[in-house]
Short mmCIF file of C-alpha atoms in Angstrom, two decimals:
data_model
loop_
_atom_site.label_atom_id
_atom_site.label_comp_id
_atom_site.label_asym_id
_atom_site.label_seq_id
_atom_site.Cartn_x
_atom_site.Cartn_y
_atom_site.Cartn_z
CA MET P 1 94.74 55.35 178.25
CA ILE P 2 96.77 57.84 175.03
CA SER P 3 93.07 59.57 175.43
CA LYS P 4 93.53 60.58 179.03
CA VAL P 5 96.92 61.41 179.00
CA GLY P 6 95.95 63.86 175.76
CA ARG P 7 93.09 65.11 178.39
CA HIS P 8 94.80 65.26 180.87
CA SER P 9 97.45 67.07 178.89
CA ILE P 10 94.91 69.72 177.76
CA ARG P 11 93.91 70.38 180.93
CA LEU P 12 97.60 70.77 182.53
CA VAL P 13 98.34 73.54 179.72
CA SER P 14 94.89 75.15 179.94
CA GLU P 15 96.09 75.23 183.74
CA LEU P 16 99.83 76.32 183.24
CA GLY P 17 98.20 79.05 180.64
CA GLU P 18 95.91 80.60 183.91
CA LEU P 19 98.14 80.65 186.39
CA ALA P 20 100.64 82.46 184.13
CA GLY P 21 97.67 84.42 183.50
CA PHE P 22 96.52 85.54 186.67
CA SER P 23 100.42 86.07 186.91
CA GLY P 24 100.82 88.38 185.14
CA LYS P 25 97.57 89.94 186.80
CA ALA P 26 99.30 90.60 189.97
CA SER P 27 102.28 91.70 188.82
CA VAL P 28 100.70 94.19 187.30
CA ALA P 29 97.73 95.22 189.79
CA LEU P 30 100.47 96.78 192.66
CA PRO P 31 100.73 100.37 191.31
CA GLY P 32 96.14 100.88 190.96
CA GLN P 33 96.09 99.99 194.98
CA ARG P 34 95.88 102.87 197.49
CA HIS P 35 98.02 102.47 200.93
CA ILE P 36 101.42 99.88 199.05
CA MET P 37 103.51 100.49 202.07
CA GLU P 38 101.50 99.40 204.91
CA LYS P 39 99.81 96.56 202.74
CA LEU P 40 103.27 95.42 201.41
CA THR P 41 105.11 95.39 204.82
CA ARG P 42 102.40 93.36 206.54
CA SER P 43 102.52 91.25 203.93
CA ILE P 44 106.42 91.41 204.25
CA PHE P 45 106.01 90.13 208.20
CA GLU P 46 103.84 87.34 207.32
CA ILE P 47 105.65 85.96 204.15
CA GLY P 48 109.68 86.95 206.07
CA VAL P 49 109.23 88.00 209.31
CA ARG P 50 107.94 85.11 210.74
CA CYS P 51 109.56 82.90 208.32
CA VAL P 52 112.41 84.11 210.71
CA PRO P 53 112.58 81.72 213.78
CA ILE P 54 111.93 78.50 211.53
CA THR P 55 114.88 79.82 208.84
CA LEU P 56 116.80 79.71 212.06
CA ILE P 57 116.51 76.25 212.93
CA VAL P 58 116.56 74.57 209.82
CA GLY P 59 119.51 76.63 208.68
CA LEU P 60 121.43 75.55 212.14
CA PHE P 61 120.46 71.85 212.11
CA THR P 62 121.26 71.85 207.95
CA GLY P 63 124.54 72.71 208.77
CA LEU P 64 125.11 71.06 211.93
CA VAL P 65 124.10 67.75 209.80
CA LEU P 66 125.86 69.00 206.67
CA GLY P 67 129.42 69.53 209.30
CA LEU P 68 129.21 66.35 210.16
CA GLN P 69 128.80 64.22 206.76
CA LEU P 70 131.22 66.61 204.14
CA TYR P 71 133.60 65.17 206.84
CA TYR P 72 133.21 61.80 207.33
CA VAL P 73 134.00 61.95 203.59
CA LEU P 74 136.51 64.02 202.89
CA THR P 75 138.25 62.55 205.63
CA LYS P 76 138.92 59.37 203.71
CA PHE P 77 140.25 61.66 200.93
CA SER P 78 142.62 63.17 203.74
CA SER P 79 140.93 67.42 202.59
CA GLU P 80 139.09 68.23 205.50
CA SER P 81 140.95 71.23 204.98
CA LEU P 82 138.02 71.53 202.73
CA LEU P 83 135.15 71.14 205.19
CA GLY P 84 134.22 75.13 204.66
CA GLN P 85 134.48 75.33 200.81
CA ALA P 86 132.33 72.29 200.67
CA VAL P 87 128.78 73.44 203.62
CA ALA P 88 129.36 76.89 201.83
CA LEU P 89 128.55 75.88 198.45
CA SER P 90 126.63 73.87 199.34
CA ILE P 91 124.35 75.94 201.57
CA ILE P 92 124.38 78.88 198.91
CA LEU P 93 123.96 77.03 195.85
CA GLU P 94 121.68 74.60 196.29
CA ILE P 95 120.78 73.87 199.93
CA GLY P 96 119.47 77.02 200.99
CA PRO P 97 117.26 78.49 198.47
CA VAL P 98 115.43 75.23 198.00
CA PHE P 99 115.52 73.99 201.80
CA THR P 100 113.69 77.67 202.65
CA ALA P 101 111.51 77.89 199.64
CA ILE P 102 110.33 75.02 201.37
CA MET P 103 110.15 76.20 204.28
CA ILE P 104 107.92 79.43 203.21
CA VAL P 105 105.97 76.94 201.09
CA GLY P 106 104.70 74.86 204.04
CA GLN P 107 103.81 77.76 206.56
CA ALA P 108 103.16 80.90 204.29
CA GLY P 109 102.40 79.25 201.46
CA SER P 110 99.59 77.22 202.66
CA ALA P 111 98.23 79.88 204.72
CA LEU P 112 98.17 81.85 202.24
CA SER P 113 96.57 79.44 199.61
CA ALA P 114 94.06 78.40 202.49
CA GLU P 115 92.72 82.30 204.03
CA ILE P 116 92.21 82.99 199.98
CA GLY P 117 90.17 79.60 199.41
CA ILE P 118 88.35 81.22 202.53
CA GLN P 119 87.58 84.32 201.47
CA ARG P 120 86.25 83.11 198.35
CA ASN P 121 83.87 80.33 199.41
CA ALA P 122 82.60 83.29 202.10
CA GLU P 123 82.03 85.89 198.79
CA GLN P 124 84.23 87.86 199.80
CA ILE P 125 86.71 87.63 196.68
CA ASP P 126 82.90 89.19 195.05
CA ALA P 127 82.70 91.23 197.97
CA LEU P 128 86.09 93.12 196.21
CA HIS P 129 84.20 93.21 192.73
CA THR P 130 81.35 94.76 193.52
CA MET P 131 82.98 97.34 195.58
CA GLN P 132 84.91 97.95 192.70
CA ILE P 133 87.96 96.83 193.99
CA ASN P 134 90.54 94.63 192.14
CA PRO P 135 90.88 91.68 194.26
CA ILE P 136 93.36 90.31 192.52
CA GLY P 137 95.24 93.53 193.17
CA PHE P 138 94.08 93.57 196.76
CA LEU P 139 95.17 90.25 197.64
CA VAL P 140 98.05 89.03 195.58
CA SER P 141 99.47 91.56 194.76
CA PRO P 142 101.36 92.13 198.03
CA ARG P 143 102.14 88.77 198.98
CA LEU P 144 103.70 88.65 195.22
CA TRP P 145 105.92 91.94 196.34
CA ALA P 146 107.04 90.80 199.44
CA ALA P 147 108.02 87.77 198.18
CA ILE P 148 110.08 88.92 196.01
CA ILE P 149 111.36 91.35 198.67
CA ALA P 150 111.48 88.33 201.83
CA PHE P 151 112.75 85.17 200.18
CA PRO P 152 116.70 86.24 198.98
CA ILE P 153 117.08 87.76 202.45
CA LEU P 154 115.45 85.05 204.10
CA THR P 155 117.72 82.62 202.41
CA THR P 156 120.64 84.79 203.54
CA PHE P 157 119.80 84.09 206.50
CA PHE P 158 119.46 80.22 206.11
CA ASP P 159 123.24 80.63 204.68
CA LEU P 160 124.70 82.70 207.35
CA ILE P 161 123.26 80.33 210.16
CA GLY P 162 124.16 77.43 208.59
CA ILE P 163 127.21 77.60 207.74
CA TYR P 164 127.47 78.69 211.36
CA GLY P 165 126.47 75.11 211.83
CA GLY P 166 128.89 73.95 209.35
CA TYR P 167 131.44 75.11 211.08
CA LEU P 168 130.57 74.08 215.49
CA THR P 169 130.34 70.73 213.85
CA GLY P 170 133.38 70.71 211.35
CA VAL P 171 135.65 73.51 213.68
CA GLU P 172 134.16 72.87 217.57
CA LEU P 173 133.51 69.43 217.41
CA LEU P 174 135.79 67.36 215.35
CA GLY P 175 138.91 69.67 215.35
CA VAL P 176 139.60 71.23 212.07
CA ASP P 177 141.52 73.76 211.82
CA PRO P 178 138.98 77.49 211.72
CA GLY P 179 141.76 79.17 210.06
CA ALA P 180 141.39 77.26 207.10
CA TYR P 181 137.49 76.60 207.34
CA TRP P 182 136.86 80.50 206.86
CA ASN P 183 140.04 80.94 204.58
CA ARG P 184 138.24 78.00 202.58
CA ILE P 185 134.75 79.92 202.33
CA TYR P 186 136.36 83.13 201.58
CA GLU P 187 138.65 82.19 198.55
CA ALA P 188 135.78 79.13 197.02
CA VAL P 189 132.59 81.31 197.03
CA SER P 190 132.89 83.99 194.48
CA VAL P 191 129.83 87.13 194.43
CA GLN P 192 128.59 85.28 191.30
CA ASN P 193 127.86 81.67 193.45
CA ILE P 194 126.08 83.78 195.64
CA VAL P 195 123.82 85.99 193.24
CA ASN P 196 123.41 82.00 191.42
CA GLY P 197 121.62 80.82 194.92
CA LEU P 198 119.67 84.19 195.21
CA LEU P 199 117.93 84.35 191.53
CA LYS P 200 117.05 80.93 192.81
CA ALA P 201 114.92 81.97 195.80
CA LEU P 202 113.53 84.66 193.72
CA VAL P 203 112.23 82.63 191.59
CA PHE P 204 110.57 80.23 193.82
CA GLY P 205 109.86 83.36 195.81
CA ILE P 206 107.83 84.22 192.51
CA VAL P 207 106.87 80.90 191.20
CA THR P 208 105.08 79.79 194.94
CA THR P 209 102.84 82.61 195.81
CA MET P 210 101.58 82.47 192.42
CA ILE P 211 100.59 78.37 192.62
CA CYS P 212 99.10 79.24 196.16
CA ALA P 213 97.44 82.63 195.13
CA PHE P 214 96.08 80.68 192.84
CA GLN P 215 95.31 77.91 194.04
CA GLY P 216 93.54 79.81 196.63
CA TYR P 217 91.82 82.53 194.34
CA TYR P 218 89.69 79.35 192.38
CA THR P 219 89.28 77.11 194.87
CA HIS P 220 85.78 76.67 194.19
CA LEU P 221 86.85 75.97 190.10
CA LYS P 222 90.05 74.05 191.55
CA SER P 223 88.42 71.53 193.78
CA ASP P 224 86.33 69.29 193.84
CA ILE P 225 84.25 69.68 197.38
CA PRO P 226 83.03 72.65 198.29
CA GLY P 227 83.41 74.26 201.84
CA ALA P 228 85.74 73.75 204.01
CA ARG P 229 87.17 70.66 202.57
CA GLY P 230 87.65 72.06 199.68
CA VAL P 231 89.60 74.40 200.08
CA SER P 232 92.22 71.60 202.22
CA GLN P 233 92.62 70.09 198.89
CA THR P 234 93.52 73.22 197.32
CA THR P 235 96.05 74.10 200.21
CA THR P 236 97.61 70.64 200.39
CA ARG P 237 97.94 70.76 196.59
CA ALA P 238 99.19 74.80 196.69
CA VAL P 239 101.87 72.97 199.15
CA VAL P 240 102.89 69.78 196.94
CA TYR P 241 102.58 71.56 193.42
CA SER P 242 104.90 74.62 194.66
CA SER P 243 107.50 71.51 195.94
CA ILE P 244 107.31 70.30 192.75
CA ALA P 245 108.20 73.54 191.35
CA ILE P 246 110.62 74.80 193.84
CA LEU P 247 112.57 71.48 192.43
CA MET P 248 112.10 71.65 188.68
CA PHE P 249 113.05 75.10 188.41
CA ASP P 250 115.80 74.27 191.00
CA TYR P 251 117.50 71.60 188.24
CA LEU P 252 116.45 74.00 185.67
CA ILE P 253 118.00 77.15 186.66
CA THR P 254 121.43 75.75 187.70
CA SER P 255 120.94 73.76 184.64
CA PHE P 256 121.59 76.89 182.80
CA GLN P 257 123.67 78.66 185.38
CA MET P 258 126.44 75.92 184.80
CA ALA P 259 126.04 75.96 180.57
CA SER P 260 126.58 80.00 181.33
CA MET Y 1 72.30 110.71 191.20
CA SER Y 2 70.56 109.44 187.77
CA GLU Y 3 68.05 111.00 186.16
CA ALA Y 4 66.35 107.87 185.70
CA THR Y 5 63.04 107.12 187.18
CA THR Y 6 63.82 102.53 186.24
CA LEU Y 7 66.42 100.02 185.98
CA LYS Y 8 65.10 98.50 182.32
CA LEU Y 9 66.29 94.51 181.58
CA ARG Y 10 65.51 93.41 178.74
CA GLY Y 11 65.92 90.57 177.25
CA LEU Y 12 68.66 89.28 179.57
CA LYS Y 13 69.96 85.33 179.62
CA LYS Y 14 72.41 83.60 181.09
CA ALA Y 15 73.81 79.76 181.41
CA PHE Y 16 75.62 77.61 182.51
CA GLY Y 17 76.63 74.80 179.59
CA GLU Y 18 73.44 73.37 178.40
CA GLN Y 19 71.83 74.33 181.53
CA VAL Y 20 69.66 78.13 181.06
CA VAL Y 21 69.23 79.90 183.83
CA LEU Y 22 67.89 83.30 182.62
CA GLY Y 23 66.25 82.83 179.52
CA GLY Y 24 64.97 86.42 178.32
CA ILE Y 25 64.70 88.62 181.13
CA ASP Y 26 62.49 92.31 181.04
CA MET Y 27 61.97 93.99 183.91
CA ASP Y 28 60.78 97.90 184.97
CA ILE Y 29 62.53 97.42 188.32
CA PRO Y 30 61.08 101.66 189.29
CA LEU Y 31 64.08 103.33 191.08
CA GLY Y 32 62.88 104.50 194.48
CA SER Y 33 61.13 101.25 195.39
CA HIS Y 34 61.26 98.13 196.84
CA THR Y 35 61.24 95.21 194.87
CA THR Y 36 61.95 91.47 195.85
CA VAL Y 37 62.65 88.65 193.66
CA ILE Y 38 60.62 85.68 194.73
CA GLY Y 39 61.07 81.89 193.70
CA LYS Y 40 61.95 78.26 194.40
CA SER Y 41 65.71 77.67 195.15
CA GLY Y 42 67.76 77.00 192.38
CA THR Y 43 65.31 79.00 190.14
CA GLY Y 44 68.56 81.87 188.97
CA LYS Y 45 67.49 84.40 192.05
CA SER Y 46 71.00 85.09 192.44
CA VAL Y 47 71.87 84.65 189.42
CA LEU Y 48 69.99 87.61 188.49
CA LEU Y 49 71.27 90.03 190.62
CA LYS Y 50 74.75 89.23 189.90
CA CYS Y 51 73.76 90.02 186.17
CA ILE Y 52 72.19 93.00 187.91
CA SER Y 53 75.82 94.12 190.09
CA GLY Y 54 78.05 93.48 187.14
CA LEU Y 55 79.81 90.46 189.26
CA MET Y 56 78.45 88.80 186.65
CA ALA Y 57 77.98 88.68 182.64
CA PRO Y 58 74.74 88.36 180.97
CA ASP Y 59 75.16 86.01 177.86
CA ALA Y 60 72.08 88.16 175.84
CA GLY Y 61 70.40 91.28 177.01
CA SER Y 62 70.80 94.85 178.12
CA ILE Y 63 70.92 96.97 181.64
CA ALA Y 64 69.81 100.69 181.69
CA ALA Y 65 68.93 103.50 183.79
CA GLY Y 66 67.42 105.80 181.32
CA ASP Y 67 69.87 106.46 178.50
CA GLU Y 68 72.62 105.28 180.73
CA LYS Y 69 74.18 101.81 179.80
CA GLY Y 70 73.98 100.00 182.80
CA ALA Y 71 73.06 100.23 186.54
CA PRO Y 72 73.56 102.67 188.66
CA PRO Y 73 75.82 102.55 191.16
CA CYS Y 74 74.90 99.96 193.71
CA SER Y 75 76.35 97.43 196.34
CA TYR Y 76 75.33 94.51 197.34
CA MET Y 77 74.79 92.72 200.99
CA PHE Y 78 75.71 88.82 200.82
CA GLN Y 79 73.85 86.04 202.24
CA GLN Y 80 76.58 85.53 204.38
CA ASN Y 81 77.62 89.19 204.83
CA ALA Y 82 81.35 88.69 203.20
CA LEU Y 83 82.96 90.38 206.14
CA PHE Y 84 86.71 90.49 206.54
CA ASP Y 85 87.12 89.09 210.13
CA SER Y 86 89.90 90.63 209.79
CA MET Y 87 89.24 93.64 210.17
CA THR Y 88 87.46 95.66 212.26
CA VAL Y 89 83.94 97.03 212.25
CA GLU Y 90 85.02 100.32 211.62
CA GLU Y 91 88.15 99.27 209.32
CA ASN Y 92 84.90 96.54 207.28
CA VAL Y 93 82.99 99.90 206.98
CA ALA Y 94 86.38 102.33 205.09
CA LEU Y 95 86.99 99.64 203.21
CA PRO Y 96 85.63 101.05 199.93
CA LEU Y 97 86.28 104.12 200.45
CA ARG Y 98 89.81 103.63 201.21
CA GLU Y 99 89.99 101.50 198.46
CA LYS Y 100 88.59 103.77 196.03
CA GLY Y 101 88.02 107.23 195.44
CA LYS Y 102 90.34 110.15 196.93
CA ALA Y 103 88.21 110.60 199.82
CA LYS Y 104 90.53 111.27 202.74
CA ALA Y 105 91.68 109.61 205.74
CA THR Y 106 89.88 112.64 208.24
CA GLU Y 107 86.97 112.75 205.59
CA ILE Y 108 86.58 109.03 205.41
CA LYS Y 109 87.14 108.99 209.27
CA LYS Y 110 83.75 110.83 209.61
CA ARG Y 111 80.98 109.38 207.09
CA VAL Y 112 82.39 106.67 208.96
CA SER Y 113 81.67 107.22 211.72
CA ASP Y 114 78.88 109.46 211.32
CA LEU Y 115 76.98 106.11 209.86
CA LEU Y 116 77.78 104.11 212.20
CA GLU Y 117 76.59 105.93 214.50
CA GLN Y 118 73.04 106.09 212.31
CA LEU Y 119 73.63 102.43 212.18
CA ASP Y 120 74.05 102.38 216.13
CA LEU Y 121 76.58 100.68 215.65
CA THR Y 122 78.82 103.64 217.22
CA ALA Y 123 79.51 100.13 220.34
CA ALA Y 124 81.15 97.74 217.88
CA ARG Y 125 83.53 100.13 215.78
CA LYS Y 126 86.50 98.00 217.37
CA LYS Y 127 85.08 94.74 217.39
CA TYR Y 128 85.99 92.57 215.00
CA PRO Y 129 82.76 90.12 212.49
CA ALA Y 130 83.70 87.67 214.99
CA GLU Y 131 82.53 89.06 217.92
CA ILE Y 132 79.45 90.42 217.62
CA SER Y 133 76.48 89.20 216.85
CA GLY Y 134 74.55 88.18 213.62
CA GLY Y 135 72.43 91.03 213.56
CA MET Y 136 75.31 93.78 213.85
CA LYS Y 137 76.60 91.82 211.06
CA LYS Y 138 73.42 92.89 208.94
CA ARG Y 139 74.31 96.09 210.28
CA VAL Y 140 77.96 96.62 209.45
CA ALA Y 141 77.21 94.17 206.03
CA LEU Y 142 74.52 97.08 205.39
CA ALA Y 143 76.66 99.93 206.63
CA ARG Y 144 79.57 99.34 204.24
CA ALA Y 145 76.56 99.21 201.86
CA LEU Y 146 76.37 102.77 202.50
CA ILE Y 147 78.57 104.45 202.79
CA THR Y 148 79.58 104.99 199.18
CA ASN Y 149 76.27 106.47 198.90
CA PRO Y 150 74.65 104.28 196.20
CA GLU Y 151 71.38 103.84 194.13
CA ILE Y 152 71.11 100.74 193.78
CA ILE Y 153 71.69 97.74 197.15
CA LEU Y 154 71.10 94.24 195.65
CA PHE Y 155 70.31 92.27 199.10
CA ASP Y 156 71.07 88.37 198.51
CA GLU Y 157 68.51 86.52 200.85
CA PRO Y 158 69.35 88.59 204.19
CA THR Y 159 67.33 86.36 206.45
CA THR Y 160 69.33 82.86 205.30
CA GLY Y 161 69.67 81.22 208.59
CA LEU Y 162 67.99 83.79 211.23
CA ASP Y 163 65.81 82.82 214.05
CA PRO Y 164 61.95 84.78 212.91
CA GLN Y 165 62.37 87.14 215.07
CA ARG Y 166 66.06 88.52 213.92
CA LYS Y 167 64.55 88.06 210.25
CA TYR Y 168 61.62 90.18 210.63
CA SER Y 169 64.46 92.66 212.26
CA VAL Y 170 66.80 92.81 209.51
CA PHE Y 171 63.54 93.24 207.32
CA ASP Y 172 62.47 96.25 209.83
CA MET Y 173 66.03 97.53 209.47
CA ILE Y 174 66.19 97.58 205.09
CA ARG Y 175 62.59 99.24 205.60
CA SER Y 176 63.75 101.68 207.89
CA TYR Y 177 67.01 102.83 206.29
CA ARG Y 178 65.33 102.86 203.01
CA LYS Y 179 63.57 105.14 203.87
CA ARG Y 180 65.89 107.61 205.27
CA PHE Y 181 68.72 107.14 202.96
CA GLY Y 182 66.55 106.80 199.70
CA PHE Y 183 67.53 103.89 197.88
CA THR Y 184 65.96 101.30 195.72
CA VAL Y 185 66.17 97.87 197.19
CA ILE Y 186 66.66 94.69 195.24
CA MET Y 187 65.84 91.83 196.59
CA VAL Y 188 65.46 87.83 196.73
CA SER Y 189 64.09 85.89 199.34
CA HIS Y 190 61.92 83.38 200.08
CA ASP Y 191 60.39 84.21 202.87
CA VAL Y 192 57.09 84.67 201.67
CA PRO Y 193 54.67 86.29 202.88
CA GLU Y 194 56.91 88.04 205.25
CA VAL Y 195 57.73 90.49 202.17
CA PHE Y 196 55.25 91.05 200.78
CA GLU Y 197 54.52 93.49 203.93
CA ILE Y 198 58.75 95.75 203.02
CA SER Y 199 58.12 95.45 199.31
CA ASP Y 200 56.51 98.35 196.27
CA LYS Y 201 56.74 95.42 193.67
CA ILE Y 202 57.26 91.20 193.66
CA ALA Y 203 58.99 88.98 191.29
CA TRP Y 204 58.16 85.87 190.50
CA LEU Y 205 60.63 83.73 188.73
CA ASP Y 206 60.45 80.07 187.47
CA ALA Y 207 63.02 78.31 184.67
CA GLY Y 208 64.62 81.27 183.88
CA GLU Y 209 61.10 83.01 183.24
CA ILE Y 210 59.52 86.14 185.27
CA LYS Y 211 56.37 84.71 185.32
CA TYR Y 212 54.62 87.09 187.46
CA TRP Y 213 55.05 90.75 188.38
CA GLY Y 214 53.65 93.69 190.10
CA THR Y 215 51.88 94.36 194.22
CA PRO Y 216 52.23 92.77 196.47
CA ASP Y 217 48.51 93.10 197.33
CA ASP Y 218 47.58 92.66 193.04
CA LEU Y 219 48.82 89.46 193.78
CA LEU Y 220 47.92 88.16 197.06
CA ALA Y 221 43.99 89.26 195.92
CA ASN Y 222 44.66 87.24 192.26
CA PRO Y 223 46.94 84.72 192.70
CA PRO Y 224 48.22 83.70 189.12
CA GLU Y 225 47.69 79.76 189.38
CA ASP Y 226 50.52 78.30 188.95
CA LEU Y 227 51.96 80.91 191.42
CA LYS Y 228 49.98 78.97 193.99
CA PRO Y 229 51.45 76.05 194.75
CA PHE Y 230 54.38 78.11 195.72
CA LEU Y 231 52.62 80.47 197.08
CA ASN Y 232 49.94 78.24 199.88
CA PRO Y 233 51.82 76.08 201.43
CA GLN Y 234 53.56 79.01 203.05
CA LEU Y 235 50.34 81.36 203.34
CA SER Y 236 48.91 78.29 204.74
CA PRO Y 237 49.52 77.75 208.22
CA ALA Y 238 51.66 75.04 209.96
#
């Protein structure tokens, strides 16, 4: 039992080390690439633009539900005028960055992992090596930098539509004063709150992109089964590990932000 | 182009854990020739190619062309072609030039279009790999391998999964383009005796060692005793 735990711990630490090394290579490889803007634009389209509809839909419904739930809680304390503040802070600080990251992982992260995994199996990564093209720079770096740009932007979209969703239920449906709703948000939300939320989005973007790319890139080493089932295994793992990492880092960053 | 006349492999060793795949390979491969490495599956033929191409680092030994360490510029043709399926034929062929080197876009376009014409691929230039036949994919892979003017092209079982007619046409393609472009071919193949017709030299790799090294004619005239079981079932009609 103890030896099993030890073996797993050693494997985990060694995998984290490999992931850190891989991330380091990906973060510095972009300047060595040619046609950087073209690659970056394509990656921002894949990670950012394609995820806009899902982000807006989830953001709107999250805001609607949050407005509804918080209204009934606040009514118990006769504080329904605080609805705007409660919705905005919940979304900007926690729900926005976390839900957006999970949505992007579900859509773009899984696609990234599967695409690189298939490229590994089809010997395309080896082909890049033989052409003297750095595969990490060619396949991963543009995605990493695109995620750094796209995650905070999509989180901002989520925050805005979520707050509007809270307005729809709180003000339009349940009759909270619109002036109170917007005024409370204006008074309660500081620039620091927005920065804290976007900082989380940035960290989630880096961590999840690297996990998904890493799982795909080493699919031949990380999966128990070769071929398509191996890719499906590493893609599933990429999504699960990314989701866990989002919640872990959310806790860690929140702790630091609260302490400072 | 390198001044050397031979590619020298000396004491090339590679093991994966306990399993020794290459146990000390010594070969002098004449540059400009066609050398085919034959042998059973899992005897390390592809590993040998990967060591020559630099995809895999050998545990010991050296590769040199004349006084220069390492193999001269070489391209690699993979079993499954390794074409990028989200790129068109033209983009696949242009990839090594677009991503490396200093060639301008107009020059790249001209070189690609000239090469596609030479390989009868002009009509397919805007198509994706999924939209062309297996034989055309091979030619696209060859075009991508040729675009950087390599001295050596490594072919890893180029006829895997092809029917006999297509097999011959791939061999014919390799022979005719080698004649036209003058590159060195180092090929791994199971297709005995078909490969004898296009090869200048045959190397038989078995148990991590080169058990035979010579011309196909010598091999057919005087096959070594321990090579007969490998050759005979395939030489005799089914």
